[in-house]
Amino acid sequence: MPIRILIVDSYQELSQLSAGFVAEMVRFKPSAVLGLATGSTPIGMYEELVRLHIEQGLDFSKTTTFNLDEYVGLSESHAQSYYTYMRRNFWDCVNIPSDQVHIPRGDAGDLARECEEYEEGIERAGGIDLQVLGIGTNGHIGFNEPGSDFGTKTHVVRLSESTIEANSRFFASSNFVPREAISMGLQTIFRSRRILLLADGESKARAIRQMVTGDVTPQLPASLLKQHADVMLMVTRQAAAELPEDVVKLSGT
Ligand code: F6R
């Protein structure tokens, strides 16, 4: 089945519609298992989900979440850890019980074992119902960088120079960006029953064009999603700027 593409006019619209998509899953299946992303792109989505929780009683009490990734070497309390990001933007703002949220431990003593246990945890929970993804300027999903094997499960990855550079905006300088991360693998992500990929900004336009119009190749990890049966690509006009006319015509709101 071809990827469904929805092009929206603004970041605000992206945030509202993506939150609506997640909220629909949680209302339909309160015990849903959500796969979650960090980074700049989903911040507005989390804000909107929090608003839906406060104003409309969207209930996360039975929901389970698994995050895509965490930097190796950062403790939970580190200001730039994804654990801190998730607490600040989502977990602490809704009624999700703390034993139902999961993120790899970047400071685990035995990283290989941490990866195995994380993968087992996802399986025990019954697999992911809806995985929310961002996309790197180089086409990565999770921290699966170009060249990643499509068969990987949760594993330790070495971040590419372009990802270190892109993420240095959150750190004092690129020297402080960890060089490794634990990430769900491409196979882990692919096994999610439904996938929602979000992209905003011109910096993503090339990766989005390559993903939509190019071949399925490990050089662009997001291209693997073209083989998945249920993917929604939600992008702003800026991120869709390099898509061919005929694709754009079919993909408006
Ligand atoms: C984050 C993640 C990454 C980001 C991607 C885009 O958990 O797995 O793949 O989604 O790097 O990041 P932003 O949204 O900051 O452009």
Short mmCIF file of C-alpha atoms and ligand atoms in Angstrom, two decimals:
data_model
loop_
_atom_site.label_atom_id
_atom_site.label_comp_id
_atom_site.label_asym_id
_atom_site.label_seq_id
_atom_site.Cartn_x
_atom_site.Cartn_y
_atom_site.Cartn_z
CA MET A 1 0.00 0.00 0.00
CA PRO A 2 1.46 3.40 -0.91
CA ILE A 3 2.30 5.74 1.95
CA ARG A 4 -0.50 8.17 2.73
CA ILE A 5 0.73 11.75 2.68
CA LEU A 6 -0.97 14.67 4.34
CA ILE A 7 0.46 18.11 3.64
CA VAL A 8 -0.55 20.78 6.14
CA ASP A 9 -0.08 24.54 6.10
CA SER A 10 1.62 25.16 9.41
CA TYR A 11 3.45 23.65 12.34
CA GLN A 12 0.39 24.37 14.47
CA GLU A 13 -1.77 22.33 12.14
CA LEU A 14 0.81 19.52 12.12
CA SER A 15 0.75 19.50 15.91
CA GLN A 16 -3.03 19.49 16.17
CA LEU A 17 -3.62 16.82 13.55
CA SER A 18 -0.88 14.53 14.81
CA ALA A 19 -2.17 14.85 18.38
CA GLY A 20 -5.66 14.09 17.06
CA PHE A 21 -4.30 10.97 15.38
CA VAL A 22 -2.69 9.77 18.63
CA ALA A 23 -5.75 10.74 20.69
CA GLU A 24 -8.00 8.74 18.38
CA MET A 25 -5.87 5.66 18.99
CA VAL A 26 -5.99 6.16 22.77
CA ARG A 27 -9.77 6.71 22.78
CA PHE A 28 -10.35 3.69 20.54
CA LYS A 29 -7.96 1.49 22.52
CA PRO A 30 -7.24 2.94 25.99
CA SER A 31 -4.59 0.25 26.61
CA ALA A 32 -2.76 1.18 23.39
CA VAL A 33 1.01 0.81 23.24
CA LEU A 34 2.49 3.98 21.78
CA GLY A 35 5.97 4.36 20.36
CA LEU A 36 7.18 7.92 20.94
CA ALA A 37 9.78 10.25 19.47
CA THR A 38 11.65 13.21 20.90
CA GLY A 39 13.32 16.12 19.08
CA SER A 40 11.82 19.46 18.00
CA THR A 41 9.13 18.16 15.70
CA PRO A 42 6.72 16.46 18.14
CA ILE A 43 6.88 19.17 20.85
CA GLY A 44 3.70 20.82 19.56
CA MET A 45 2.00 17.42 19.37
CA TYR A 46 2.79 16.77 23.04
CA GLU A 47 1.51 20.24 23.96
CA GLU A 48 -1.73 19.49 22.19
CA LEU A 49 -2.06 16.04 23.80
CA VAL A 50 -1.57 17.66 27.20
CA ARG A 51 -4.27 20.20 26.33
CA LEU A 52 -6.63 17.40 25.29
CA HIS A 53 -5.92 15.66 28.59
CA ILE A 54 -6.58 18.78 30.68
CA GLU A 55 -9.53 20.21 28.77
CA GLN A 56 -11.22 17.09 27.42
CA GLY A 57 -10.10 14.43 29.87
CA LEU A 58 -8.10 12.40 27.34
CA ASP A 59 -7.18 9.46 29.53
CA PHE A 60 -3.71 7.88 29.41
CA SER A 61 -4.11 5.82 32.59
CA LYS A 62 -4.09 2.52 30.69
CA THR A 63 -1.68 3.54 27.95
CA THR A 64 1.87 2.20 27.70
CA THR A 65 4.68 4.04 25.91
CA PHE A 66 8.09 3.10 24.56
CA ASN A 67 10.48 5.80 23.37
CA LEU A 68 12.58 5.32 20.29
CA ASP A 69 15.95 6.23 21.69
CA GLU A 70 18.25 7.70 24.31
CA TYR A 71 21.80 9.05 24.25
CA VAL A 72 24.46 6.73 25.61
CA GLY A 73 26.19 8.13 28.67
CA LEU A 74 23.48 10.56 29.77
CA SER A 75 21.76 9.78 33.06
CA GLU A 76 18.03 10.27 33.44
CA SER A 77 18.61 13.50 35.32
CA HIS A 78 20.79 15.06 32.59
CA ALA A 79 19.11 18.18 31.18
CA GLN A 80 19.50 16.95 27.57
CA SER A 81 18.53 13.34 28.13
CA TYR A 82 15.43 12.22 26.29
CA TYR A 83 14.14 10.98 29.64
CA THR A 84 14.13 14.59 30.87
CA TYR A 85 12.53 15.75 27.62
CA MET A 86 9.74 13.19 27.98
CA ARG A 87 9.05 14.06 31.60
CA ARG A 88 8.92 17.76 30.84
CA ASN A 89 6.86 17.57 27.66
CA PHE A 90 4.54 14.66 28.31
CA TRP A 91 4.81 12.15 31.13
CA ASP A 92 4.61 14.65 33.98
CA CYS A 93 1.76 16.54 32.31
CA VAL A 94 -0.73 13.69 31.79
CA ASN A 95 -2.07 10.84 33.91
CA ILE A 96 0.16 8.07 32.60
CA PRO A 97 1.47 5.85 35.43
CA SER A 98 5.27 5.95 35.68
CA ASP A 99 5.59 2.15 35.41
CA GLN A 100 3.90 2.29 32.00
CA VAL A 101 6.47 4.56 30.36
CA HIS A 102 9.70 3.20 28.93
CA ILE A 103 12.88 4.64 27.51
CA PRO A 104 16.26 2.94 27.13
CA ARG A 105 18.71 3.69 29.95
CA GLY A 106 21.61 5.53 28.35
CA ASP A 107 23.77 5.02 31.42
CA ALA A 108 23.11 1.29 31.79
CA GLY A 109 26.23 -0.65 32.82
CA ASP A 110 25.56 -3.39 30.28
CA LEU A 111 24.26 -1.70 27.15
CA ALA A 112 23.79 -4.92 25.16
CA ARG A 113 21.63 -6.35 27.91
CA GLU A 114 19.68 -3.07 28.17
CA CYS A 115 18.90 -3.31 24.44
CA GLU A 116 17.76 -6.92 24.75
CA GLU A 117 15.54 -6.18 27.71
CA TYR A 118 14.05 -3.15 26.00
CA GLU A 119 13.14 -5.24 22.97
CA GLU A 120 11.66 -7.94 25.22
CA GLY A 121 9.64 -5.29 27.03
CA ILE A 122 8.06 -4.18 23.76
CA GLU A 123 7.21 -7.78 22.92
CA ARG A 124 5.76 -8.44 26.37
CA ALA A 125 3.53 -5.38 25.98
CA GLY A 126 2.13 -6.94 22.80
CA GLY A 127 4.04 -4.80 20.29
CA ILE A 128 3.53 -1.17 19.35
CA ASP A 129 0.11 -0.09 18.11
CA LEU A 130 1.14 3.34 16.91
CA GLN A 131 4.70 4.56 16.43
CA VAL A 132 5.28 8.30 16.11
CA LEU A 133 8.46 9.19 14.20
CA GLY A 134 10.40 12.25 13.18
CA ILE A 135 12.96 12.10 10.39
CA GLY A 136 16.57 13.26 10.30
CA THR A 137 17.85 15.52 7.54
CA ASN A 138 19.81 12.44 6.40
CA GLY A 139 16.68 10.24 6.41
CA HIS A 140 17.31 8.53 9.74
CA ILE A 141 14.42 7.26 11.84
CA GLY A 142 15.04 6.67 15.50
CA PHE A 143 18.84 6.90 15.43
CA ASN A 144 19.14 4.42 12.59
CA GLU A 145 21.59 6.27 10.42
CA PRO A 146 22.15 5.80 6.65
CA GLY A 147 23.59 2.36 5.99
CA SER A 148 21.69 0.73 8.90
CA ASP A 149 20.64 -2.85 8.45
CA PHE A 150 16.88 -3.26 7.93
CA GLY A 151 16.92 -6.30 10.25
CA THR A 152 18.11 -4.53 13.41
CA LYS A 153 16.39 -4.65 16.78
CA THR A 154 17.09 -2.25 19.66
CA HIS A 155 20.84 -1.65 19.52
CA VAL A 156 23.67 0.76 20.23
CA VAL A 157 24.33 3.07 17.29
CA ARG A 158 27.08 5.51 16.44
CA LEU A 159 25.62 8.89 15.51
CA SER A 160 26.61 10.31 12.14
CA GLU A 161 28.42 13.64 11.91
CA SER A 162 25.31 15.26 10.39
CA THR A 163 23.13 14.10 13.31
CA ILE A 164 25.70 15.32 15.86
CA GLU A 165 25.73 18.66 14.05
CA ALA A 166 21.91 18.85 13.81
CA ASN A 167 21.48 18.02 17.51
CA SER A 168 24.25 20.31 18.74
CA ARG A 169 21.62 23.07 19.00
CA PHE A 170 20.46 21.46 22.24
CA PHE A 171 23.97 21.34 23.74
CA ALA A 172 26.62 23.97 24.57
CA SER A 173 28.51 22.84 21.44
CA SER A 174 28.78 19.79 19.20
CA ASN A 175 31.60 18.53 21.45
CA PHE A 176 29.02 17.85 24.15
CA VAL A 177 26.69 15.80 21.93
CA PRO A 178 27.05 12.11 22.84
CA ARG A 179 28.55 10.05 20.01
CA GLU A 180 26.34 7.02 20.62
CA ALA A 181 22.73 6.25 21.37
CA ILE A 182 20.51 3.28 22.09
CA SER A 183 17.84 3.13 19.43
CA MET A 184 15.00 0.85 18.48
CA GLY A 185 16.17 -0.88 15.32
CA LEU A 186 14.57 -0.61 11.92
CA GLN A 187 12.93 -3.98 12.40
CA THR A 188 11.55 -2.90 15.79
CA ILE A 189 10.03 0.19 14.18
CA PHE A 190 8.75 -1.72 11.16
CA ARG A 191 6.89 -4.18 13.36
CA SER A 192 4.68 -1.39 14.75
CA ARG A 193 1.14 -1.88 13.53
CA ARG A 194 0.70 1.74 12.51
CA ILE A 195 3.25 4.48 11.90
CA LEU A 196 2.89 8.26 11.89
CA LEU A 197 5.92 10.12 10.57
CA LEU A 198 6.06 13.90 11.12
CA ALA A 199 8.26 16.40 9.32
CA ASP A 200 8.49 20.16 9.43
CA GLY A 201 10.88 22.69 7.91
CA GLU A 202 12.84 23.06 4.70
CA SER A 203 15.75 21.12 6.14
CA LYS A 204 13.62 17.97 5.85
CA ALA A 205 12.43 18.58 2.27
CA ARG A 206 15.19 16.59 0.62
CA ALA A 207 14.79 13.55 2.86
CA ILE A 208 11.01 13.63 2.35
CA ARG A 209 11.40 13.79 -1.43
CA GLN A 210 13.92 10.95 -1.42
CA MET A 211 11.69 8.88 0.82
CA VAL A 212 8.57 9.38 -1.30
CA THR A 213 10.06 9.26 -4.78
CA GLY A 214 13.22 7.18 -4.36
CA ASP A 215 13.99 3.50 -3.98
CA VAL A 216 13.88 1.55 -0.74
CA THR A 217 17.51 1.64 0.36
CA PRO A 218 19.52 1.43 3.61
CA GLN A 219 21.11 4.72 2.51
CA LEU A 220 17.79 6.36 3.42
CA PRO A 221 16.47 4.39 6.41
CA ALA A 222 13.02 6.07 6.26
CA SER A 223 12.51 4.57 2.79
CA LEU A 224 11.94 1.20 4.45
CA LEU A 225 8.56 2.50 5.56
CA LYS A 226 7.35 2.31 1.95
CA GLN A 227 7.08 -1.44 2.48
CA HIS A 228 4.87 -1.03 5.57
CA ALA A 229 1.11 -1.48 5.25
CA ASP A 230 -0.02 1.42 7.43
CA VAL A 231 2.07 4.58 7.32
CA MET A 232 0.85 8.16 7.47
CA LEU A 233 3.33 10.84 6.50
CA MET A 234 2.23 14.21 7.91
CA VAL A 235 4.35 17.09 6.65
CA THR A 236 4.19 20.86 6.52
CA ARG A 237 4.37 22.68 3.17
CA GLN A 238 8.02 23.52 3.88
CA ALA A 239 8.95 19.89 4.40
CA ALA A 240 6.94 19.00 1.27
CA ALA A 241 8.65 21.71 -0.80
CA GLU A 242 10.62 19.27 -2.97
CA LEU A 243 7.79 16.80 -3.61
CA PRO A 244 6.67 16.51 -7.24
CA GLU A 245 3.51 18.43 -8.23
CA ASP A 246 1.38 15.32 -8.80
CA VAL A 247 2.12 14.02 -5.28
CA VAL A 248 1.31 17.42 -3.73
CA LYS A 249 -2.02 17.64 -5.60
CA LEU A 250 -3.20 14.41 -4.02
CA SER A 251 -2.07 15.20 -0.51
CA GLY A 252 -3.66 18.41 0.77
CA THR A 253 -5.94 18.69 3.78
C1 F6R B 1 14.07 11.34 18.21
C2 F6R B 1 14.49 10.58 17.04
C3 F6R B 1 15.05 11.26 15.83
C4 F6R B 1 14.33 12.55 15.48
C5 F6R B 1 14.95 13.19 14.25
C6 F6R B 1 14.31 14.53 13.92
O1 F6R B 1 13.57 10.47 19.22
O2 F6R B 1 14.44 9.39 17.06
O3 F6R B 1 14.96 10.37 14.74
O4 F6R B 1 12.97 12.29 15.27
O5 F6R B 1 16.31 13.38 14.44
O6 F6R B 1 14.57 15.43 14.96
P1 F6R B 1 13.90 16.87 15.01
O7 F6R B 1 12.43 16.65 15.24
O8 F6R B 1 14.55 17.54 16.18
O9 F6R B 1 14.18 17.52 13.71
#
